[in-house]
Amino acid sequence: MNLRPLLPSLALLLAGCTPAPGGSYPSLAKRPIEGGGPVANAPAPTLPSAPMSDPALDSEVSKLEMQAQAGSAAFDKAYPDAERRARTASTSAVSSEAWVAAQTAISGLESARNDSVSALAGLDTLYSQKVNAIADGQSAEGQDTIEMVRRDVLAIVDSQNDRLDKLKALLPTM
């Protein structure tokens, strides 16, 4: 058997067993952590303090909440007339004067709720930005404030949608 081709491999293997130039082998002595003795305690992590309120965020959320309330008030004010016109048009023919008046009143009702819908969109945007900022570590609070107001404004818009749907269902379509 010819061992000549294996000699370069053997030389490399033996070279790996020598210490690094100017260095020494690592110590095999016990490390302090392995001795079972006292180990210096790491400082206890500090708990984050209660989140500070963000005045700019609070102001923006409050502004959007007031905008939604204004839209709700405008909708509630215009609703009785639109409901009366829709009930009158429910027995009328499509494109009759009563039907057109009811459609116009419903369109006005949809315009009156614009502030509510716009406020909900603004709150959705704020919420999305806040969640992203929290995920990126740029912020730690404010999400709950937005969520609470957003839930209330969503209830207003859902109620308006339901009421509009009921009026539209009263009108003949063909």
CSV table of C-alpha atoms in Angstrom, one decimal:
chain,number,residue,atom,x,y,z
A,1,MET,CA,0.0,0.0,0.0
A,2,ASN,CA,1.4,3.4,-1.0
A,3,LEU,CA,1.1,6.1,1.8
A,4,ARG,CA,2.8,8.8,-0.2
A,5,PRO,CA,-0.5,10.5,-1.3
A,6,LEU,CA,-1.6,10.7,2.4
A,7,LEU,CA,1.4,12.5,3.7
A,8,PRO,CA,0.2,16.1,2.8
A,9,SER,CA,-3.1,15.4,4.6
A,10,LEU,CA,-1.2,14.0,7.7
A,11,ALA,CA,1.0,17.1,7.8
A,12,LEU,CA,-2.1,19.4,7.8
A,13,LEU,CA,-3.7,17.3,10.5
A,14,LEU,CA,-0.7,17.5,12.8
A,15,ALA,CA,-0.3,21.3,12.2
A,16,GLY,CA,-3.8,21.7,13.6
A,17,CYS,CA,-2.7,20.2,16.9
A,18,THR,CA,0.0,22.8,17.6
A,19,PRO,CA,-0.6,26.0,19.6
A,20,ALA,CA,-1.0,29.3,17.7
A,21,PRO,CA,2.2,31.2,17.3
A,22,GLY,CA,2.9,33.1,20.5
A,23,GLY,CA,-0.2,31.7,22.1
A,24,SER,CA,-0.9,28.9,24.5
A,25,TYR,CA,-3.6,26.3,24.9
A,26,PRO,CA,-6.7,27.4,26.8
A,27,SER,CA,-6.7,26.5,30.5
A,28,LEU,CA,-8.7,23.5,31.5
A,29,ALA,CA,-9.1,24.9,35.1
A,30,LYS,CA,-12.5,25.4,36.5
A,31,ARG,CA,-14.1,28.7,35.7
A,32,PRO,CA,-15.6,30.8,38.5
A,33,ILE,CA,-19.2,29.9,37.5
A,34,GLU,CA,-18.4,26.2,37.7
A,35,GLY,CA,-17.1,26.3,41.2
A,36,GLY,CA,-20.5,26.7,42.9
A,37,GLY,CA,-19.2,29.7,44.8
A,38,PRO,CA,-21.0,33.1,44.9
A,39,VAL,CA,-21.3,34.8,41.5
A,40,ALA,CA,-21.7,38.6,41.3
A,41,ASN,CA,-25.4,39.3,40.9
A,42,ALA,CA,-26.5,41.1,37.8
A,43,PRO,CA,-28.4,44.2,38.6
A,44,ALA,CA,-32.1,43.7,38.7
A,45,PRO,CA,-33.8,45.0,35.5
A,46,THR,CA,-35.6,48.3,36.1
A,47,LEU,CA,-39.3,48.2,35.4
A,48,PRO,CA,-40.5,50.9,33.0
A,49,SER,CA,-42.2,53.7,34.7
A,50,ALA,CA,-45.9,54.4,33.9
A,51,PRO,CA,-46.2,55.6,30.4
A,52,MET,CA,-46.2,59.4,30.1
A,53,SER,CA,-49.1,60.9,28.3
A,54,ASP,CA,-48.5,62.3,24.8
A,55,PRO,CA,-50.2,65.7,24.7
A,56,ALA,CA,-50.0,65.9,20.9
A,57,LEU,CA,-51.6,62.5,20.5
A,58,ASP,CA,-54.3,63.3,23.1
A,59,SER,CA,-55.1,66.5,21.3
A,60,GLU,CA,-55.4,64.8,17.9
A,61,VAL,CA,-57.6,62.0,19.3
A,62,SER,CA,-59.8,64.6,21.1
A,63,LYS,CA,-60.1,66.6,17.9
A,64,LEU,CA,-61.2,63.5,15.9
A,65,GLU,CA,-63.6,62.5,18.7
A,66,MET,CA,-65.2,66.0,18.6
A,67,GLN,CA,-65.4,65.8,14.8
A,68,ALA,CA,-67.2,62.5,15.0
A,69,GLN,CA,-69.6,63.9,17.5
A,70,ALA,CA,-70.3,66.8,15.2
A,71,GLY,CA,-71.0,64.4,12.3
A,72,SER,CA,-73.3,62.4,14.6
A,73,ALA,CA,-75.2,65.5,15.6
A,74,ALA,CA,-75.6,66.7,12.0
A,75,PHE,CA,-76.8,63.2,11.0
A,76,ASP,CA,-79.3,63.0,13.8
A,77,LYS,CA,-80.6,66.5,12.9
A,78,ALA,CA,-81.2,65.5,9.3
A,79,TYR,CA,-82.5,62.0,9.9
A,80,PRO,CA,-86.2,62.7,10.8
A,81,ASP,CA,-86.7,64.6,7.5
A,82,ALA,CA,-85.0,61.9,5.4
A,83,GLU,CA,-87.0,59.2,7.2
A,84,ARG,CA,-90.3,61.1,6.6
A,85,ARG,CA,-89.5,61.5,2.9
A,86,ALA,CA,-88.5,57.8,2.6
A,87,ARG,CA,-91.7,56.6,4.2
A,88,THR,CA,-93.7,58.9,1.9
A,89,ALA,CA,-91.8,57.6,-1.2
A,90,SER,CA,-92.1,53.9,-0.2
A,91,THR,CA,-95.4,53.7,-2.0
A,92,SER,CA,-94.4,55.9,-4.9
A,93,ALA,CA,-93.1,55.0,-8.2
A,94,VAL,CA,-89.4,55.1,-9.1
A,95,SER,CA,-88.4,58.5,-10.4
A,96,SER,CA,-91.5,60.1,-9.0
A,97,GLU,CA,-91.3,63.5,-7.3
A,98,ALA,CA,-91.5,61.8,-3.8
A,99,TRP,CA,-88.9,59.2,-4.7
A,100,VAL,CA,-86.5,61.9,-6.0
A,101,ALA,CA,-87.1,64.0,-2.8
A,102,ALA,CA,-86.3,60.9,-0.7
A,103,GLN,CA,-83.2,60.1,-2.6
A,104,THR,CA,-82.0,63.7,-2.2
A,105,ALA,CA,-82.7,63.6,1.5
A,106,ILE,CA,-80.8,60.4,1.9
A,107,SER,CA,-77.9,61.9,-0.1
A,108,GLY,CA,-78.0,64.8,2.3
A,109,LEU,CA,-77.9,62.4,5.2
A,110,GLU,CA,-74.9,60.7,3.8
A,111,SER,CA,-73.2,64.1,3.5
A,112,ALA,CA,-74.1,65.0,7.0
A,113,ARG,CA,-72.3,62.0,8.4
A,114,ASN,CA,-69.1,62.8,6.5
A,115,ASP,CA,-67.4,64.2,9.6
A,116,SER,CA,-68.0,60.9,11.5
A,117,VAL,CA,-66.6,58.8,8.6
A,118,SER,CA,-63.7,61.1,8.2
A,119,ALA,CA,-62.9,61.0,11.9
A,120,LEU,CA,-63.0,57.2,11.9
A,121,ALA,CA,-60.5,57.2,9.0
A,122,GLY,CA,-58.3,59.6,10.9
A,123,LEU,CA,-58.4,57.4,14.0
A,124,ASP,CA,-57.6,54.3,11.9
A,125,THR,CA,-54.5,56.1,10.5
A,126,LEU,CA,-53.4,57.2,13.9
A,127,TYR,CA,-53.9,53.7,15.3
A,128,SER,CA,-51.9,52.2,12.4
A,129,GLN,CA,-49.1,54.7,12.9
A,130,LYS,CA,-49.0,54.1,16.7
A,131,VAL,CA,-48.9,50.3,16.3
A,132,ASN,CA,-46.0,50.6,13.8
A,133,ALA,CA,-44.2,53.0,16.1
A,134,ILE,CA,-44.6,50.6,19.0
A,135,ALA,CA,-43.4,47.7,16.9
A,136,ASP,CA,-40.3,49.7,15.9
A,137,GLY,CA,-39.6,50.6,19.5
A,138,GLN,CA,-40.1,54.3,18.9
A,139,SER,CA,-43.1,54.6,21.2
A,140,ALA,CA,-44.5,52.7,24.1
A,141,GLU,CA,-48.0,54.1,24.7
A,142,GLY,CA,-51.0,55.7,23.2
A,143,GLN,CA,-52.5,52.7,21.5
A,144,ASP,CA,-55.2,52.1,24.2
A,145,THR,CA,-56.3,55.8,24.0
A,146,ILE,CA,-56.8,55.6,20.3
A,147,GLU,CA,-58.4,52.2,20.5
A,148,MET,CA,-61.0,53.3,23.0
A,149,VAL,CA,-62.1,56.4,21.1
A,150,ARG,CA,-61.9,54.5,17.8
A,151,ARG,CA,-64.3,51.9,19.2
A,152,ASP,CA,-66.8,54.6,20.1
A,153,VAL,CA,-66.6,56.4,16.7
A,154,LEU,CA,-66.9,53.0,14.9
A,155,ALA,CA,-70.2,52.4,16.8
A,156,ILE,CA,-71.5,55.8,15.7
A,157,VAL,CA,-70.6,55.1,12.0
A,158,ASP,CA,-72.1,51.6,12.2
A,159,SER,CA,-75.3,53.0,13.6
A,160,GLN,CA,-75.5,55.6,10.8
A,161,ASN,CA,-74.9,52.8,8.3
A,162,ASP,CA,-77.7,50.7,9.7
A,163,ARG,CA,-80.1,53.6,9.7
A,164,LEU,CA,-79.2,54.6,6.1
A,165,ASP,CA,-79.7,51.0,5.0
A,166,LYS,CA,-83.2,50.9,6.6
A,167,LEU,CA,-84.2,54.1,4.7
A,168,LYS,CA,-82.8,52.9,1.4
A,169,ALA,CA,-84.7,49.6,1.9
A,170,LEU,CA,-88.0,51.6,2.1
A,171,LEU,CA,-87.5,53.0,-1.4
A,172,PRO,CA,-88.7,51.0,-4.5
A,173,THR,CA,-86.0,50.1,-6.9
A,174,MET,CA,-87.9,49.2,-10.0
